[in-house]
mmCIF file of C-alpha atoms in Angstrom:
data_model
loop_
_atom_site.group_PDB
_atom_site.id
_atom_site.type_symbol
_atom_site.label_atom_id
_atom_site.label_comp_id
_atom_site.label_asym_id
_atom_site.label_seq_id
_atom_site.Cartn_x
_atom_site.Cartn_y
_atom_site.Cartn_z
ATOM 1 C CA MET A 1 21.839 -2.953 52.464
ATOM 2 C CA LEU A 2 20.898 0.844 51.712
ATOM 3 C CA ARG A 3 22.484 0.770 47.631
ATOM 4 C CA LEU A 4 20.716 -2.540 47.726
ATOM 5 C CA VAL A 5 17.560 -0.932 48.490
ATOM 6 C CA LEU A 6 17.779 2.394 46.893
ATOM 7 C CA LEU A 7 18.759 -0.197 43.445
ATOM 8 C CA PHE A 8 15.653 -2.704 43.585
ATOM 9 C CA SER A 9 13.424 0.788 44.431
ATOM 10 C CA PHE A 10 14.577 2.731 41.327
ATOM 11 C CA PHE A 11 14.274 -0.563 39.050
ATOM 12 C CA TRP A 12 11.213 -1.801 40.769
ATOM 13 C CA GLY A 13 9.825 1.474 39.608
ATOM 14 C CA VAL A 14 10.837 2.195 36.143
ATOM 15 C CA TYR A 15 9.807 -1.365 35.320
ATOM 16 C CA ARG A 16 6.036 -0.849 36.708
ATOM 17 C CA VAL A 17 6.033 2.310 33.556
ATOM 18 C CA PHE A 18 5.944 -0.662 31.781
ATOM 19 C CA LEU A 19 3.513 -2.144 32.701
ATOM 20 C CA PRO A 20 0.550 -2.739 30.875
ATOM 21 C CA ILE A 21 -1.643 -1.143 33.474
ATOM 22 C CA ASP A 22 -1.203 0.187 36.874
ATOM 23 C CA PRO A 23 -2.881 -2.279 39.161
ATOM 24 C CA LYS A 24 -3.411 0.961 41.571
ATOM 25 C CA THR A 25 -4.985 3.756 39.472
ATOM 26 C CA GLY A 26 -6.293 1.217 36.451
ATOM 27 C CA GLU A 27 -4.558 3.887 34.426
ATOM 28 C CA LEU A 28 -2.935 2.268 30.878
ATOM 29 C CA GLY A 29 0.692 1.668 31.005
ATOM 30 C CA ILE A 30 3.363 3.930 29.101
ATOM 31 C CA VAL A 31 3.976 1.415 26.680
ATOM 32 C CA HIS A 32 -0.180 1.641 25.750
ATOM 33 C CA ARG A 33 -0.738 4.780 26.435
ATOM 34 C CA PHE A 34 1.628 5.285 22.835
ATOM 35 C CA VAL A 35 0.571 2.805 21.112
ATOM 36 C CA ASN A 36 -3.237 4.648 21.613
ATOM 37 C CA ASP A 37 -1.031 8.266 20.842
ATOM 38 C CA VAL A 38 -0.999 6.507 17.469
ATOM 39 C CA ALA A 39 -4.602 5.775 16.798
ATOM 40 C CA GLU A 40 -6.382 7.186 13.923
ATOM 41 C CA ASP A 41 -9.342 5.763 15.779
ATOM 42 C CA LYS A 42 -8.862 6.848 19.737
ATOM 43 C CA GLU A 43 -12.312 4.647 21.014
ATOM 44 C CA LYS A 44 -12.140 1.889 19.076
ATOM 45 C CA ILE A 45 -8.120 0.401 19.388
ATOM 46 C CA PRO A 46 -7.416 -2.301 16.797
ATOM 47 C CA LYS A 47 -6.419 -5.539 18.440
ATOM 48 C CA ASN A 48 -3.529 -5.704 16.528
ATOM 49 C CA GLN A 49 -2.614 -2.049 18.149
ATOM 50 C CA ARG A 50 -2.960 -3.486 21.157
ATOM 51 C CA ALA A 51 -0.783 -6.969 20.683
ATOM 52 C CA CYS A 52 1.808 -4.844 19.860
ATOM 53 C CA GLY A 53 2.229 -2.454 23.294
ATOM 54 C CA ASN A 54 1.453 -6.114 24.545
ATOM 55 C CA LEU A 55 4.546 -7.206 23.115
ATOM 56 C CA LEU A 56 6.669 -3.707 23.605
ATOM 57 C CA SER A 57 5.756 -3.477 27.444
ATOM 58 C CA ILE A 58 6.892 -6.640 27.671
ATOM 59 C CA GLY A 59 10.057 -5.849 25.870
ATOM 60 C CA ALA A 60 11.164 -3.534 27.860
ATOM 61 C CA ARG A 61 10.125 -5.421 31.361
ATOM 62 C CA ILE A 62 12.146 -8.220 30.393
ATOM 63 C CA LEU A 63 15.010 -5.859 29.721
ATOM 64 C CA VAL A 64 14.906 -3.566 32.731
ATOM 65 C CA CYS A 65 15.398 -7.542 34.575
ATOM 66 C CA VAL A 66 18.381 -7.789 32.399
ATOM 67 C CA VAL A 67 20.272 -4.828 33.793
ATOM 68 C CA ALA A 68 18.208 -5.063 37.007
ATOM 69 C CA VAL A 69 20.576 -8.518 37.211
ATOM 70 C CA GLY A 70 23.599 -7.210 36.193
ATOM 71 C CA VAL A 71 24.232 -3.978 38.512
ATOM 72 C CA PHE A 72 22.757 -5.906 41.617
ATOM 73 C CA SER A 73 25.213 -8.992 40.488
ATOM 74 C CA ASN A 74 28.216 -6.723 40.135
ATOM 75 C CA GLU A 75 26.351 -4.667 43.690
ATOM 76 C CA LEU A 76 26.632 -8.311 45.610
ATOM 77 C CA GLY A 77 30.237 -8.894 44.148
ATOM 78 C CA TYR A 78 29.816 -11.455 41.823
ATOM 79 C CA ASP A 79 31.179 -11.894 38.039
ATOM 80 C CA LEU A 80 28.812 -12.343 35.532
ATOM 81 C CA SER A 81 30.742 -11.812 32.259
ATOM 82 C CA ALA A 82 31.631 -15.908 31.234
ATOM 83 C CA PHE A 83 28.248 -16.583 31.771
ATOM 84 C CA ILE A 84 27.073 -12.367 29.900
ATOM 85 C CA ALA A 85 29.700 -13.413 27.345
ATOM 86 C CA SER A 86 28.806 -17.490 26.727
ATOM 87 C CA LEU A 87 24.498 -16.077 26.676
ATOM 88 C CA SER A 88 25.169 -13.765 24.037
ATOM 89 C CA ILE A 89 27.161 -16.508 21.932
ATOM 90 C CA GLY A 90 23.921 -18.667 22.901
ATOM 91 C CA THR A 91 21.307 -15.793 21.623
ATOM 92 C CA ALA A 92 23.401 -15.235 18.496
ATOM 93 C CA ALA A 93 23.261 -18.350 17.493
ATOM 94 C CA ILE A 94 19.356 -17.879 17.793
ATOM 95 C CA LEU A 95 18.830 -15.473 16.160
ATOM 96 C CA TYR A 96 20.365 -16.010 13.796
ATOM 97 C CA ALA A 97 17.931 -19.536 13.628
ATOM 98 C CA SER A 98 15.104 -17.253 13.611
ATOM 99 C CA LYS A 99 15.878 -14.319 11.953
ATOM 100 C CA ASP A 100 13.249 -14.275 9.384
ATOM 101 C CA ALA A 101 10.833 -15.332 11.910
ATOM 102 C CA PHE A 102 12.217 -12.038 14.361
ATOM 103 C CA SER A 103 13.032 -9.726 11.146
ATOM 104 C CA ASN A 104 8.514 -10.230 10.855
ATOM 105 C CA VAL A 105 8.229 -9.323 13.639
ATOM 106 C CA VAL A 106 10.367 -6.448 13.528
ATOM 107 C CA SER A 107 8.588 -5.041 10.321
ATOM 108 C CA SER A 108 4.874 -5.224 11.330
ATOM 109 C CA ILE A 109 6.261 -3.453 15.012
ATOM 110 C CA ILE A 110 6.636 -1.070 11.640
ATOM 111 C CA ILE A 111 3.964 -0.983 9.866
ATOM 112 C CA LEU A 112 1.519 -1.335 13.028
ATOM 113 C CA LEU A 113 4.050 2.100 14.226
ATOM 114 C CA ASP A 114 4.757 3.986 11.468
ATOM 115 C CA LYS A 115 0.730 3.283 9.866
ATOM 116 C CA PRO A 116 1.874 3.078 5.629
ATOM 117 C CA PHE A 117 -2.051 0.834 5.873
ATOM 118 C CA VAL A 118 -4.388 -0.184 8.074
ATOM 119 C CA GLU A 119 -6.848 -3.175 8.069
ATOM 120 C CA LYS A 120 -9.673 -2.266 5.049
ATOM 121 C CA ASP A 121 -7.422 -0.395 2.966
ATOM 122 C CA TRP A 122 -7.405 -0.937 -0.320
ATOM 123 C CA ILE A 123 -3.400 -1.119 -1.787
ATOM 124 C CA LYS A 124 -1.102 -2.052 -4.790
ATOM 125 C CA ALA A 125 2.071 -4.320 -2.827
ATOM 126 C CA GLY A 126 4.367 -4.762 -6.144
ATOM 127 C CA SER A 127 2.113 -6.775 -8.269
ATOM 128 C CA ILE A 128 -0.210 -8.001 -5.734
ATOM 129 C CA GLU A 129 -3.638 -5.470 -5.421
ATOM 130 C CA GLY A 130 -6.468 -6.352 -2.918
ATOM 131 C CA ILE A 131 -7.924 -5.166 0.565
ATOM 132 C CA VAL A 132 -5.959 -5.959 3.839
ATOM 133 C CA GLN A 133 -8.050 -8.001 6.220
ATOM 134 C CA GLU A 134 -5.111 -7.887 9.001
ATOM 135 C CA ILE A 135 -2.599 -7.482 9.909
ATOM 136 C CA SER A 136 -0.639 -10.523 12.434
ATOM 137 C CA PHE A 137 3.493 -10.433 13.746
ATOM 138 C CA ARG A 138 4.315 -12.914 11.195
ATOM 139 C CA SER A 139 2.510 -11.216 7.835
ATOM 140 C CA THR A 140 -0.097 -9.164 6.267
ATOM 141 C CA LYS A 141 -3.492 -11.562 4.975
ATOM 142 C CA ILE A 142 -4.598 -9.437 2.294
ATOM 143 C CA LYS A 143 -7.313 -10.500 -0.160
ATOM 144 C CA ASN A 144 -7.088 -10.081 -3.906
ATOM 145 C CA LEU A 145 -9.235 -8.550 -6.812
ATOM 146 C CA SER A 146 -9.201 -13.154 -7.133
ATOM 147 C CA ASN A 147 -10.616 -13.727 -4.263
ATOM 148 C CA GLU A 148 -7.865 -15.148 -3.013
ATOM 149 C CA GLU A 149 -6.438 -14.398 0.390
ATOM 150 C CA VAL A 150 -2.590 -13.634 -0.057
ATOM 151 C CA TYR A 151 -0.595 -13.967 3.101
ATOM 152 C CA ILE A 152 2.633 -11.503 2.337
ATOM 153 C CA PRO A 153 5.759 -11.677 5.467
ATOM 154 C CA SER A 154 5.847 -8.787 6.988
ATOM 155 C CA SER A 155 10.078 -7.929 6.311
ATOM 156 C CA LEU A 156 8.800 -8.024 2.165
ATOM 157 C CA LEU A 157 6.493 -5.519 2.511
ATOM 158 C CA VAL A 158 7.899 -3.503 5.018
ATOM 159 C CA ASN A 159 10.657 -3.127 2.117
ATOM 160 C CA THR A 160 8.008 -2.962 -0.641
ATOM 161 C CA PRO A 161 7.046 -0.110 -2.293
ATOM 162 C CA ILE A 162 3.101 0.506 -0.888
ATOM 163 C CA ILE A 163 0.383 2.309 -3.302
ATOM 164 C CA ASN A 164 -2.255 2.972 -0.368
ATOM 165 C CA ILE A 165 -5.682 3.045 -3.317
ATOM 166 C CA SER A 166 -8.128 4.130 -0.024
ATOM 167 C CA ARG A 167 -6.986 7.318 0.605
ATOM 168 C CA CYS A 168 -6.319 8.444 -2.921
ATOM 169 C CA LYS A 169 -9.134 11.562 -3.319
ATOM 170 C CA LYS A 170 -8.621 10.960 -7.016
ATOM 171 C CA ARG A 171 -7.611 8.082 -9.041
ATOM 172 C CA ARG A 172 -5.470 7.795 -11.950
ATOM 173 C CA ILE A 173 -7.829 7.164 -15.716
ATOM 174 C CA ARG A 174 -5.568 6.648 -18.684
ATOM 175 C CA ILE A 175 -6.265 4.874 -22.350
ATOM 176 C CA GLU A 176 -4.091 5.616 -25.666
ATOM 177 C CA LEU A 177 -6.101 5.025 -28.634
ATOM 178 C CA ALA A 178 -4.550 4.231 -32.144
ATOM 179 C CA VAL A 179 -6.991 6.094 -34.577
ATOM 180 C CA SER A 180 -6.062 4.241 -38.025
ATOM 181 C CA MET A 181 -4.267 7.091 -40.440
ATOM 182 C CA ASP A 182 -7.389 6.974 -43.270
ATOM 183 C CA THR A 183 -9.062 9.348 -40.462
ATOM 184 C CA GLU A 184 -8.663 13.039 -41.771
ATOM 185 C CA ARG A 185 -6.861 15.423 -39.811
ATOM 186 C CA GLU A 186 -10.344 16.821 -39.234
ATOM 187 C CA LEU A 187 -12.156 14.617 -37.941
ATOM 188 C CA LEU A 188 -9.541 13.677 -36.161
ATOM 189 C CA GLU A 189 -9.573 17.292 -34.360
ATOM 190 C CA LYS A 190 -13.758 17.260 -33.811
ATOM 191 C CA VAL A 191 -13.574 13.167 -32.213
ATOM 192 C CA ILE A 192 -11.040 14.543 -29.868
ATOM 193 C CA LEU A 193 -12.631 17.819 -29.174
ATOM 194 C CA GLU A 194 -15.290 15.305 -28.486
ATOM 195 C CA ILE A 195 -13.563 13.395 -25.040
ATOM 196 C CA ARG A 196 -12.488 15.812 -23.461
ATOM 197 C CA GLN A 197 -15.936 18.433 -23.650
ATOM 198 C CA TYR A 198 -17.747 14.513 -22.439
ATOM 199 C CA LEU A 199 -15.061 13.931 -19.765
ATOM 200 C CA LYS A 200 -15.477 17.762 -18.599
ATOM 201 C CA SER A 201 -19.154 16.351 -18.265
ATOM 202 C CA ASN A 202 -18.331 13.532 -16.595
ATOM 203 C CA ASP A 203 -19.484 14.216 -12.389
ATOM 204 C CA ALA A 204 -17.273 11.433 -11.261
ATOM 205 C CA LEU A 205 -14.442 13.456 -12.436
ATOM 206 C CA ALA A 206 -12.000 15.566 -11.977
ATOM 207 C CA HIS A 207 -12.822 19.259 -13.104
ATOM 208 C CA LYS A 208 -9.270 21.040 -12.902
ATOM 209 C CA GLU A 209 -7.751 22.455 -15.681
ATOM 210 C CA LYS A 210 -5.498 19.563 -15.891
ATOM 211 C CA ASP A 211 -7.253 17.296 -14.623
ATOM 212 C CA ILE A 212 -8.504 16.365 -17.978
ATOM 213 C CA ARG A 213 -5.807 15.703 -20.637
ATOM 214 C CA VAL A 214 -7.027 14.591 -24.238
ATOM 215 C CA ASN A 215 -4.209 14.824 -26.638
ATOM 216 C CA PHE A 216 -3.337 13.566 -30.696
ATOM 217 C CA ILE A 217 0.834 12.588 -28.940
ATOM 218 C CA ASP A 218 2.297 10.792 -31.432
ATOM 219 C CA PHE A 219 2.550 8.378 -35.135
ATOM 220 C CA HIS A 220 3.287 5.153 -35.207
ATOM 221 C CA TYR A 221 3.849 4.032 -39.124
ATOM 222 C CA ILE A 222 -0.156 3.711 -39.748
ATOM 223 C CA CYS A 223 -1.993 5.239 -36.401
ATOM 224 C CA TYR A 224 -2.750 7.577 -34.549
ATOM 225 C CA LYS A 225 -1.676 7.189 -31.254
ATOM 226 C CA ILE A 226 -4.569 9.359 -28.821
ATOM 227 C CA GLU A 227 -3.889 9.681 -24.730
ATOM 228 C CA VAL A 228 -6.776 10.476 -23.097
ATOM 229 C CA ILE A 229 -5.689 11.431 -18.633
ATOM 230 C CA CYS A 230 -8.728 12.184 -16.386
ATOM 231 C CA PHE A 231 -9.337 11.946 -12.260
ATOM 232 C CA MET A 232 -11.327 10.578 -10.924
ATOM 233 C CA HIS A 233 -12.904 11.480 -7.706
ATOM 234 C CA GLY A 234 -11.661 8.661 -4.448
ATOM 235 C CA PHE A 235 -14.696 5.889 -4.669
ATOM 236 C CA ASP A 236 -13.912 2.455 -3.853
ATOM 237 C CA GLN A 237 -12.509 -0.720 -6.709
ATOM 238 C CA ILE A 238 -15.773 -1.741 -7.392
ATOM 239 C CA GLU A 239 -17.758 1.958 -8.006
ATOM 240 C CA PHE A 240 -14.369 3.360 -10.176
ATOM 241 C CA LEU A 241 -14.540 0.476 -12.704
ATOM 242 C CA ARG A 242 -18.190 0.390 -12.675
ATOM 243 C CA ARG A 243 -17.476 4.060 -13.906
ATOM 244 C CA SER A 244 -14.079 3.222 -15.830
ATOM 245 C CA ASN A 245 -16.009 0.679 -18.007
ATOM 246 C CA GLU A 246 -18.522 3.713 -18.680
ATOM 247 C CA ILE A 247 -16.357 6.009 -19.644
ATOM 248 C CA ASN A 248 -14.520 3.624 -21.857
ATOM 249 C CA LEU A 249 -18.301 2.585 -23.535
ATOM 250 C CA ALA A 250 -19.165 6.745 -24.260
ATOM 251 C CA ILE A 251 -15.413 6.645 -25.782
ATOM 252 C CA VAL A 252 -16.557 4.457 -28.214
ATOM 253 C CA ASP A 253 -19.752 5.702 -28.248
ATOM 254 C CA ILE A 254 -17.568 9.068 -29.737
ATOM 255 C CA LEU A 255 -15.921 6.866 -32.443
ATOM 256 C CA GLU A 256 -18.028 4.833 -33.320
ATOM 257 C CA ALA A 257 -20.608 8.175 -33.814
ATOM 258 C CA ASN A 258 -17.928 9.353 -35.806
ATOM 259 C CA HIS A 259 -17.166 6.648 -38.324
ATOM 260 C CA VAL A 260 -13.595 6.806 -36.670
ATOM 261 C CA LYS A 261 -12.409 3.071 -37.040
ATOM 262 C CA LEU A 262 -8.963 1.677 -34.089
ATOM 263 C CA ALA A 263 -5.983 0.530 -36.443
ATOM 264 C CA PHE A 264 -6.434 -3.093 -34.683
ATOM 265 C CA GLN A 265 -9.884 -2.817 -36.423
ATOM 266 C CA GLY A 266 -8.424 -2.772 -39.903
ATOM 267 C CA LYS A 267 -6.131 -6.147 -38.366
ATOM 268 C CA ASP A 268 -3.804 -3.689 -38.639
ATOM 269 C CA ASN A 269 -0.635 -5.854 -36.903
ATOM 270 C CA GLU A 270 2.846 -3.043 -37.831
ATOM 271 C CA CYS A 271 1.172 -0.631 -35.832
ATOM 272 C CA ILE A 272 -0.791 -2.919 -32.882
ATOM 273 C CA LYS A 273 3.055 -4.180 -32.563
ATOM 274 C CA SER A 274 4.377 -0.479 -32.067
ATOM 275 C CA ILE A 275 2.376 -0.119 -30.136
ATOM 276 C CA GLY A 276 2.618 -3.050 -27.908
ATOM 277 C CA LEU A 277 -0.052 -4.810 -27.793
ATOM 278 C CA LEU A 278 0.538 -7.783 -29.147
ATOM 279 C CA SER A 279 2.472 -10.721 -26.746
ATOM 280 C CA ASP A 280 6.178 -12.357 -28.347
ATOM 281 C CA LEU A 281 3.836 -15.763 -29.683
ATOM 282 C CA GLU A 282 1.828 -13.320 -31.448
ATOM 283 C CA LYS A 283 4.650 -11.036 -33.489
ATOM 284 C CA ASN A 284 6.346 -14.194 -33.744
ATOM 285 C CA ASN A 285 2.802 -15.330 -35.332
ATOM 286 C CA SER A 286 1.724 -12.556 -37.922
ATOM 287 C CA VAL A 287 5.224 -12.856 -39.677
ATOM 288 C CA GLU A 288 5.119 -16.367 -40.469
#
């Protein structure tokens, strides 16, 4: 009886440790304190993180109860090996039948604890890009550029490379210009210099030594290839698109002011095909 009382006291104490809120002191349990510690905003804990804490708390208490039943049965002389074996087979069958749902739940917990992104972050996962609306225990809801709501299963998302655009301090802009070979060398050099000077004068761009690069990089049959790379300070997506539009138009103005034509303005299809600007169908049509 003394052993049973001691065991009961031990398991009861462990069980209380995993309660969401201590009924006597009113303080949060150990699991919820852990979830709060990993939260970015200490004053405002997201509802999905509270749900994650509740789920972990319930799982821990169920585990304590299962272990307690096993220990008490052993103390009282009951053999539960056959029951445990049948229970294990049934549990395995249930887990196999619901493996996708279980995988999504585990993956959601990993996302909530690891936090590669949080709600309202702008992310790119594979071919999907947009704002995270909600992280649930089955899927993550993303509103894409077309204002459509996309639900991605958590098990798929956790195994996909994710780019968190909202956390980028600088965002890259890369432009390739296919300039006609009719352009003289001095004029080509002048255009490259003017584009570089414009980018350096743009306050929205980073101005470190390697942040702005404008170079004549390659020949492609009947065109010269100029690569423009710059890095914009971390704005939201709408601001990023607006400023990218301004940069593109400014480069067009520089080309027009110097009377420099892009290769495809003269319908140089061979050059266009070589830099991959035509689809396979368009290539076939141009050959025909």
